[in-house]
Amino acid sequence: MTTLTAGPPAATATTSGPRASWAAVLTLARFETHRLLLRVPVLVAFAVYLGATVWKTRTSWDGFPALQDADRATQGAPLLVGLAVLLCVNQAVLRSRRYDTDRHLDVLVVQPWRRTAAHLLSVAVVALLTGVCVAGQFIWEALKPGAVGHGSPGELLAGPLSVLVLGALGVLLGRLLAAPFAAPLLLVVLLFFSLLITDAGGERWTRWLSLTVGEYTSNTLPSELLGRPAAWHALYLTGLALSAALLAVLVSGGARLRTVRVGTAGAVVLTLVGAVAQSQGVSPETTEARTRYSVTPEKEQRCAERGAVTYCAFPAWGVRTDDWAEVLNSVRSLAGGTAQNRPLVVRQRVEARYGLDSDAAIAPATRPGEITVGTAWGGNRVPEFAVAVAGVLITGTEAGTGEMCDGRMVTVMWLALAGRPDPMSDLRRVRLDDSDTGSAGVLSQTNPLSMTAAQTEVVRELLRRPEDGTAAKVKARWAELTAPEVTTDRVAQLLGLDEPEAEDECL
């Protein structure tokens, strides 16, 4: 009788083992990604993130964004997604312990370190999805007709990389601690750490240890003056994410793999290189350029002549010349006397010497016929520029406009606002207290001006009257209306109005 014995398994059965393991990892990663994206905290975080982004981007920067500001605006909201991912991926890692299925998983082809890799891949997919949202927000800003400048890839990567770092920390924490309260506790620690380094005496190097560094100012600076180490910070975040991810693989049984050990060491080095490089501060070249742009902007600008007006702008802002010319021509068309053809220079100016941490005011120009325009546009900036134009047409210089405390203020405000689509609304928007009664400061491109209660009363009444009739009177009485020390009562009389009842005392 012959006994048949089974031979050894075919060679293909052994060689297909690693391939089968990685195929299982990818299958598990798809499963974990699906579960992670459907978790309620992640869904809520994405809903809030997308809703807030859409709501804000519709009207951000009044339709005139500078892309070097728009890229930084993409960084804060993804942190909400990152915190939700940290919490949910940590719970996913602990799922097998929570349901006591570890002993069943140990007999499968997917070892613990491979299961950890699958969780990390699910985090990477969510970070990639966040990157798509960031790109969509930035492209939306870039496609607006009034957009200028250019963004930084390093700034745009900060949001998605923050999600990757937080998710990797959630996986690492799940492999180090089995306690379900560890992830919420880590969230508290991270928030405390963020507040601590933000309030650390303004030290630049400590601020850049956080995931995102928000430096915001109302004064938009040219890209070359920002001085932010965005590329080094992206490298730092990449190293941080890789370090946390590879450490999670190491503690899950991957320490036997030489590739993982070498990769972990390389990731730590990458983190240190990024951390050191981003802490160097603003370079001497950038500091010198900030001073040059602030003190002698004419050396950095390109000028274009349009009739009697010369428009000088920094290179990225040349496209806004048409917008400035439209406002200036509207104001000049209402003026009389020599103001109709007086040579003017519209010069873009910026105060950059204090960087992004300060909203320093720009001093009024002292050269005759020079009008300041800033790097921001749209919204309140338009009537502010109109006020600056009207002031120079009447007093000759911006410095002289700032010292004005007489009835000429009525003519300045009427010239600036009468040609606007909604003069009364712009009157309120250009005043510091958003009012149209009483005395108030008036916003301008440089130092604020001042309106008395009597001047406000006269201007309000003039803006309610037909523009053509008032324009004819202004041109006919131009010399008297623009004479120094003319009283508000006299201006009202010249324009056919009763004397104002309110007080006429400057602030």
XYZ file of C-alpha atoms in Angstrom:
507
model
C 0.000 0.000 0.000
C 1.402 3.342 -1.005
C 1.102 6.310 1.324
C 0.787 9.703 -0.263
C 2.363 12.622 1.606
C 1.872 16.292 0.910
C 4.917 18.049 -0.446
C 6.232 21.402 0.667
C 4.200 24.445 -0.359
C 5.033 25.969 -3.680
C 7.676 28.669 -3.769
C 5.116 31.166 -4.884
C 3.285 30.778 -1.592
C 6.266 32.091 0.363
C 7.278 34.826 -2.027
C 3.804 36.245 -2.124
C 3.727 36.720 1.672
C 5.160 40.281 1.802
C 3.065 41.321 -1.144
C -0.021 39.933 0.512
C 0.882 41.772 3.733
C 1.183 45.139 1.987
C -1.985 44.483 0.026
C -3.681 43.847 3.349
C -2.208 47.094 4.702
C -3.689 49.051 1.816
C -7.037 47.333 2.252
C -7.002 48.131 5.961
C -5.954 51.708 5.202
C -8.958 52.151 2.907
C -11.205 50.771 5.630
C -9.732 53.036 8.323
C -9.860 56.073 6.031
C -13.543 55.440 5.354
C -14.301 55.113 9.046
C -12.204 58.163 9.939
C -13.910 60.402 7.401
C -17.330 59.319 8.671
C -16.609 59.974 12.342
C -18.858 62.699 13.715
C -16.053 64.960 15.073
C -14.243 64.858 11.711
C -17.441 65.515 9.756
C -18.333 68.434 12.037
C -14.805 69.834 11.819
C -14.817 69.701 8.020
C -18.320 71.209 7.881
C -17.308 74.117 10.118
C -14.027 74.546 8.227
C -15.632 74.598 4.798
C -18.571 76.742 5.895
C -16.377 79.349 7.556
C -13.967 79.355 4.606
C -16.708 79.896 2.026
C -18.412 82.570 4.129
C -15.171 84.485 4.707
C -13.694 84.147 1.223
C -16.784 85.594 -0.474
C -15.969 89.078 0.809
C -12.395 88.771 2.056
C -10.212 91.836 1.511
C -13.223 93.485 -0.181
C -12.387 91.616 -3.372
C -8.815 92.979 -3.573
C -6.629 90.362 -1.880
C -2.858 90.375 -1.752
C -1.921 86.740 -2.239
C 0.998 86.994 0.211
C -1.685 87.601 2.851
C -4.184 85.117 1.426
C -1.778 82.188 1.809
C -1.382 82.831 5.550
C -5.157 83.045 5.925
C -5.415 79.346 5.006
C -3.520 78.144 8.082
C -5.756 78.589 11.100
C -8.940 76.694 10.194
C -7.266 73.325 9.344
C -6.179 73.074 12.986
C -9.796 72.297 13.877
C -9.702 69.343 11.472
C -6.350 68.274 12.892
C -7.646 68.200 16.460
C -10.657 66.139 15.409
C -8.383 63.716 13.523
C -6.082 63.368 16.556
C -9.007 62.381 18.754
C -10.668 60.012 16.266
C -7.558 58.242 14.980
C -6.455 57.661 18.569
C -9.782 55.979 19.276
C -9.375 53.913 16.094
C -5.965 52.673 17.228
C -7.425 51.684 20.601
C -10.470 49.988 19.055
C -8.999 46.486 19.213
C -8.175 46.872 22.903
C -11.519 48.395 23.634
C -13.324 45.399 22.090
C -10.725 42.836 23.239
C -9.845 41.667 19.722
C -6.064 42.009 19.999
C -5.561 38.256 20.388
C -7.482 37.636 17.180
C -5.537 40.231 15.232
C -2.209 38.767 16.377
C -2.726 35.630 14.278
C -3.341 37.609 11.085
C -0.773 38.341 8.389
C -0.936 42.058 9.217
C 1.476 42.586 12.108
C 0.869 45.395 14.638
C 3.360 47.729 12.965
C 1.614 47.233 9.637
C -1.735 48.026 11.258
C -0.116 51.186 12.602
C 1.042 52.048 9.087
C -2.551 51.647 7.872
C -3.777 54.127 10.471
C -1.048 56.557 9.428
C -2.096 56.221 5.791
C -5.659 57.123 6.757
C -4.324 60.279 8.417
C -2.329 61.106 5.289
C -5.491 60.894 3.179
C -7.299 63.359 5.472
C -4.295 65.699 5.335
C -4.361 65.449 1.545
C -8.067 66.279 1.536
C -7.307 69.302 3.717
C -4.660 70.304 1.182
C -7.287 70.220 -1.560
C -9.474 72.567 0.521
C -6.527 74.914 1.119
C -5.715 74.952 -2.586
C -9.347 75.685 -3.428
C -9.465 78.621 -1.011
C -6.249 80.105 -2.366
C -7.241 79.635 -6.012
C -10.544 81.376 -5.272
C -8.626 84.367 -3.919
C -6.166 84.317 -6.824
C -8.975 84.367 -9.401
C -10.556 87.532 -7.995
C -10.081 90.414 -10.452
C -8.438 92.595 -7.808
C -5.837 90.036 -6.676
C -2.164 91.074 -6.629
C 1.113 89.555 -5.477
C 1.913 85.877 -5.149
C 1.616 83.230 -2.461
C 4.201 80.988 -0.838
C 4.087 77.167 -1.144
C 5.537 76.939 2.356
C 2.682 78.986 3.809
C 0.083 76.908 1.942
C 1.576 73.646 3.221
C 1.324 74.683 6.882
C -2.378 73.782 7.207
C -2.259 70.262 5.706
C 1.033 69.481 7.457
C -0.522 70.530 10.784
C -3.288 67.969 10.233
C -0.632 65.353 9.435
C 1.340 66.161 12.588
C -1.702 66.017 14.858
C -2.949 62.785 13.295
C 0.466 61.137 13.646
C 0.586 62.214 17.298
C -2.835 60.594 17.806
C -1.543 57.281 16.395
C 1.658 57.472 18.456
C -0.275 58.192 21.615
C -2.545 55.219 20.976
C 0.471 52.915 20.697
C 2.127 54.319 23.825
C -0.878 54.589 26.136
C -3.989 52.436 26.206
C -5.940 54.937 28.311
C -8.926 56.435 26.426
C -8.515 59.797 28.181
C -4.957 60.273 26.890
C -6.015 61.942 23.631
C -8.275 64.586 25.264
C -5.491 65.261 27.747
C -3.044 65.739 24.879
C -5.408 68.249 23.290
C -5.368 70.286 26.497
C -1.556 70.100 26.638
C -1.239 71.212 23.010
C -3.559 74.163 23.556
C -1.638 75.182 26.680
C 1.668 74.851 24.812
C 0.325 76.997 21.988
C -0.755 79.744 24.382
C 2.550 79.531 26.255
C 4.790 80.005 23.234
C 2.513 82.725 21.863
C 2.946 84.741 25.060
C 6.649 83.972 25.477
C 7.756 87.572 25.438
C 7.496 87.883 21.680
C 10.551 85.679 21.108
C 10.513 84.756 17.444
C 12.113 81.313 17.754
C 9.602 80.081 20.323
C 6.615 81.171 18.239
C 7.827 79.130 15.289
C 7.777 75.930 17.332
C 3.983 75.918 17.069
C 2.136 74.392 14.134
C 1.062 77.695 12.615
C 2.344 81.203 13.241
C -0.174 83.940 12.606
C 1.313 87.363 11.946
C -1.413 89.701 10.771
C -1.424 93.412 10.138
C -3.709 95.835 8.352
C -0.693 96.991 6.326
C -0.099 94.579 3.481
C 3.613 94.287 2.744
C 5.222 93.339 -0.566
C 6.206 89.662 -0.662
C 9.916 90.396 -0.484
C 9.493 92.234 2.842
C 7.648 89.541 4.810
C 10.734 87.833 6.230
C 8.793 84.716 7.253
C 10.751 81.408 7.132
C 7.787 79.618 5.559
C 9.848 77.006 3.687
C 11.887 76.118 6.782
C 8.718 75.895 8.859
C 7.214 73.491 6.310
C 10.386 71.401 6.601
C 10.070 71.486 10.397
C 6.449 70.307 10.253
C 7.334 67.573 7.758
C 10.078 66.298 10.052
C 7.748 66.466 13.046
C 5.054 64.457 11.249
C 7.550 61.840 10.027
C 9.134 61.567 13.477
C 5.792 60.921 15.171
C 4.699 58.476 12.455
C 7.916 56.436 12.441
C 8.072 56.395 16.242
C 4.559 54.955 16.229
C 5.751 52.214 13.858
C 8.821 51.576 16.041
C 6.845 51.055 19.252
C 4.424 48.789 17.372
C 7.097 46.192 16.623
C 8.840 47.850 13.698
C 12.077 48.321 15.635
C 13.480 45.206 13.970
C 13.314 46.931 10.590
C 16.505 48.786 9.744
C 14.653 51.057 7.320
C 12.333 52.284 10.066
C 15.202 52.940 12.478
C 17.179 54.883 9.892
C 14.058 56.756 8.782
C 13.272 57.766 12.366
C 16.770 59.138 12.877
C 16.542 61.035 9.591
C 13.138 62.480 10.510
C 14.469 63.743 13.846
C 17.405 65.383 12.065
C 15.004 66.926 9.567
C 12.951 68.368 12.424
C 16.000 69.845 14.116
C 17.296 71.374 10.884
C 13.928 73.029 10.222
C 13.612 74.224 13.831
C 17.072 75.803 13.870
C 16.763 77.366 10.421
C 13.369 78.943 11.115
C 14.637 80.548 14.332
C 17.262 82.742 12.673
C 15.015 85.805 12.523
C 14.705 88.399 9.796
C 17.766 88.553 7.558
C 19.813 91.788 7.287
C 18.872 91.969 3.592
C 15.156 91.943 4.420
C 15.607 94.525 7.169
C 17.463 96.797 4.761
C 14.785 96.328 2.099
C 12.042 97.198 4.612
C 13.778 100.466 5.411
C 14.337 101.253 1.752
C 10.711 100.611 0.797
C 9.503 102.734 3.735
C 11.860 105.714 3.416
C 12.559 105.918 -0.323
C 9.711 104.062 -2.064
C 10.368 105.926 -5.344
C 13.517 103.838 -5.824
C 11.489 100.622 -5.923
C 8.501 101.784 -7.966
C 7.397 101.975 -11.562
C 5.595 105.123 -12.647
C 3.065 105.778 -15.393
C 1.843 109.187 -16.544
C -1.794 109.819 -17.345
C -2.327 113.409 -18.314
C -1.315 115.631 -15.447
C -1.185 112.732 -12.978
C 1.746 110.375 -12.395
C 0.950 107.040 -10.743
C 3.849 105.305 -8.967
C 3.357 101.795 -7.563
C 5.390 98.838 -6.386
C 5.752 96.259 -9.178
C 2.969 93.904 -8.060
C 0.450 96.749 -7.678
C 0.693 98.301 -11.145
C -2.611 96.665 -12.105
C -4.457 98.860 -9.613
C -3.582 102.104 -11.382
C -6.925 102.071 -13.198
C -8.833 101.861 -9.903
C -6.889 104.775 -8.414
C -7.345 106.845 -11.571
C -11.107 106.293 -11.565
C -11.451 107.663 -8.025
C -9.050 110.570 -8.603
C -10.760 111.651 -11.821
C -14.156 111.541 -10.123
C -12.941 113.867 -7.340
C -11.061 116.197 -9.672
C -14.097 116.601 -11.972
C -15.984 118.291 -9.119
C -13.196 120.720 -8.247
C -12.766 124.236 -9.579
C -10.007 126.716 -10.286
C -6.494 125.439 -10.935
C -7.289 122.118 -9.233
C -8.727 120.897 -12.542
C -5.284 120.622 -14.171
C -2.830 120.764 -11.277
C 0.028 118.198 -11.636
C -0.343 115.399 -9.098
C 1.681 112.371 -8.093
C -0.114 109.344 -6.637
C 2.572 107.411 -4.805
C 2.127 104.071 -3.108
C 3.664 104.034 0.338
C 4.065 101.469 3.078
C 5.543 101.456 6.574
C 7.438 98.158 6.680
C 10.207 98.845 9.194
C 8.267 97.201 12.019
C 7.366 94.053 10.092
C 4.075 92.215 10.415
C 3.721 92.757 14.157
C 2.818 96.437 13.934
C 0.186 98.626 12.305
C 2.368 101.735 12.178
C 0.800 104.781 10.537
C 2.255 106.408 7.446
C 3.314 110.035 7.891
C 1.619 112.533 5.530
C 3.557 113.430 2.405
C 5.077 116.912 2.445
C 5.846 117.350 -1.258
C 3.291 119.505 -3.098
C 0.763 117.559 -5.141
C 1.796 114.148 -3.776
C -1.015 111.823 -2.694
C -0.451 108.650 -0.689
C -2.149 105.390 -1.567
C -1.620 102.248 0.448
C -1.174 98.602 -0.464
C -4.768 97.726 0.493
C -7.778 98.607 -1.629
C -11.525 98.163 -1.683
C -14.065 98.838 1.062
C -13.194 101.795 3.275
C -9.869 102.303 1.506
C -11.648 103.820 -1.508
C -13.351 106.778 0.247
C -10.202 107.231 2.352
C -8.187 107.708 -0.832
C -10.848 110.087 -2.159
C -10.488 112.191 1.008
C -6.715 112.308 0.491
C -7.156 113.437 -3.116
C -9.653 116.144 -2.180
C -7.402 117.387 0.619
C -4.379 117.790 -1.663
C -6.482 119.538 -4.323
C -7.545 122.120 -1.734
C -4.500 122.552 0.523
C -1.706 121.516 -1.821
C -0.089 118.920 0.458
C -1.155 116.026 2.659
C 0.637 117.609 5.604
C -1.410 120.772 5.107
C -4.632 118.763 5.009
C -3.825 117.182 8.358
C -3.410 120.609 9.977
C -6.685 121.964 8.594
C -9.272 123.107 11.144
C -11.707 125.370 9.308
C -14.583 125.380 6.849
C -12.454 123.935 4.048
C -13.164 120.539 5.592
C -16.711 120.804 4.237
C -15.405 121.200 0.697
C -12.915 118.359 1.167
C -15.591 115.935 2.315
C -18.077 116.950 -0.371
C -15.483 116.568 -3.143
C -14.457 113.151 -1.797
C -17.944 111.692 -1.404
C -20.323 113.439 -3.803
C -19.305 111.281 -6.775
C -19.534 108.003 -4.855
C -22.421 105.574 -5.519
C -23.696 105.880 -1.915
C -22.298 109.122 -0.423
C -24.087 108.908 2.932
C -22.952 105.354 3.509
C -19.369 106.307 2.647
C -19.580 109.266 5.016
C -20.323 106.890 7.871
C -17.703 104.377 6.779
C -14.926 106.946 6.563
C -15.569 108.308 10.071
C -13.974 106.609 13.064
C -17.262 106.162 14.924
C -19.320 105.197 11.826
C -21.686 108.112 12.465
C -23.115 110.896 10.333
C -23.810 113.332 13.156
C -21.637 115.204 15.614
C -17.881 115.630 15.588
C -15.609 112.738 14.645
C -12.234 111.766 13.285
C -12.016 111.030 9.568
C -9.936 108.154 8.236
C -7.386 108.950 5.575
C -4.494 107.164 3.902
C -2.143 108.773 6.437
C -3.033 110.619 9.654
C -6.751 111.013 10.424
C -8.514 114.327 9.904
C -11.118 115.986 12.076
C -14.703 117.108 11.448
C -16.659 119.352 13.752
C -20.342 118.819 14.442
C -21.188 121.902 12.359
C -19.123 120.667 9.412
C -20.830 117.276 9.616
C -24.231 118.968 9.530
C -23.338 120.987 6.409
C -21.758 118.017 4.598
C -24.748 115.825 5.350
C -27.117 118.402 3.906
C -24.954 118.909 0.797
C -24.799 115.178 0.081
C -28.598 115.017 0.131
C -28.886 117.678 -2.539
C -28.467 117.136 -6.300
C -24.796 116.831 -7.208
C -24.926 119.037 -10.320
C -26.347 122.082 -8.552
C -23.814 121.933 -5.732
C -20.949 121.286 -8.170
C -21.769 124.477 -10.071
C -21.695 126.509 -6.849
C -18.424 124.905 -5.729
C -16.708 125.756 -9.005
C -18.086 129.290 -9.054
C -17.019 129.991 -5.437
C -13.855 127.853 -5.466
C -11.416 130.572 -4.361
C -13.532 131.539 -1.351
C -14.376 127.946 -0.391
C -10.713 126.951 -0.352
C -9.319 130.079 1.314
C -7.439 129.338 4.557
C -9.358 130.050 7.759
C -12.731 130.240 5.988
C -15.454 129.547 8.531
C -18.006 126.782 8.320
C -20.813 129.358 8.492
C -19.351 131.167 5.486
C -19.031 127.925 3.505
C -22.663 127.115 4.229
C -23.709 130.577 3.099
C -21.697 130.341 -0.157
C -23.345 127.005 -0.969
C -26.863 128.222 -0.293
C -27.420 126.608 3.115
C -28.533 127.974 6.458
C -25.938 128.414 9.147
C -25.412 125.143 11.054
C -26.808 124.886 14.537
C -24.185 122.484 15.850
C -20.906 123.496 17.464
C -17.907 124.256 15.279
C -14.980 123.258 17.511
C -12.198 120.991 16.285
C -11.361 117.875 18.255
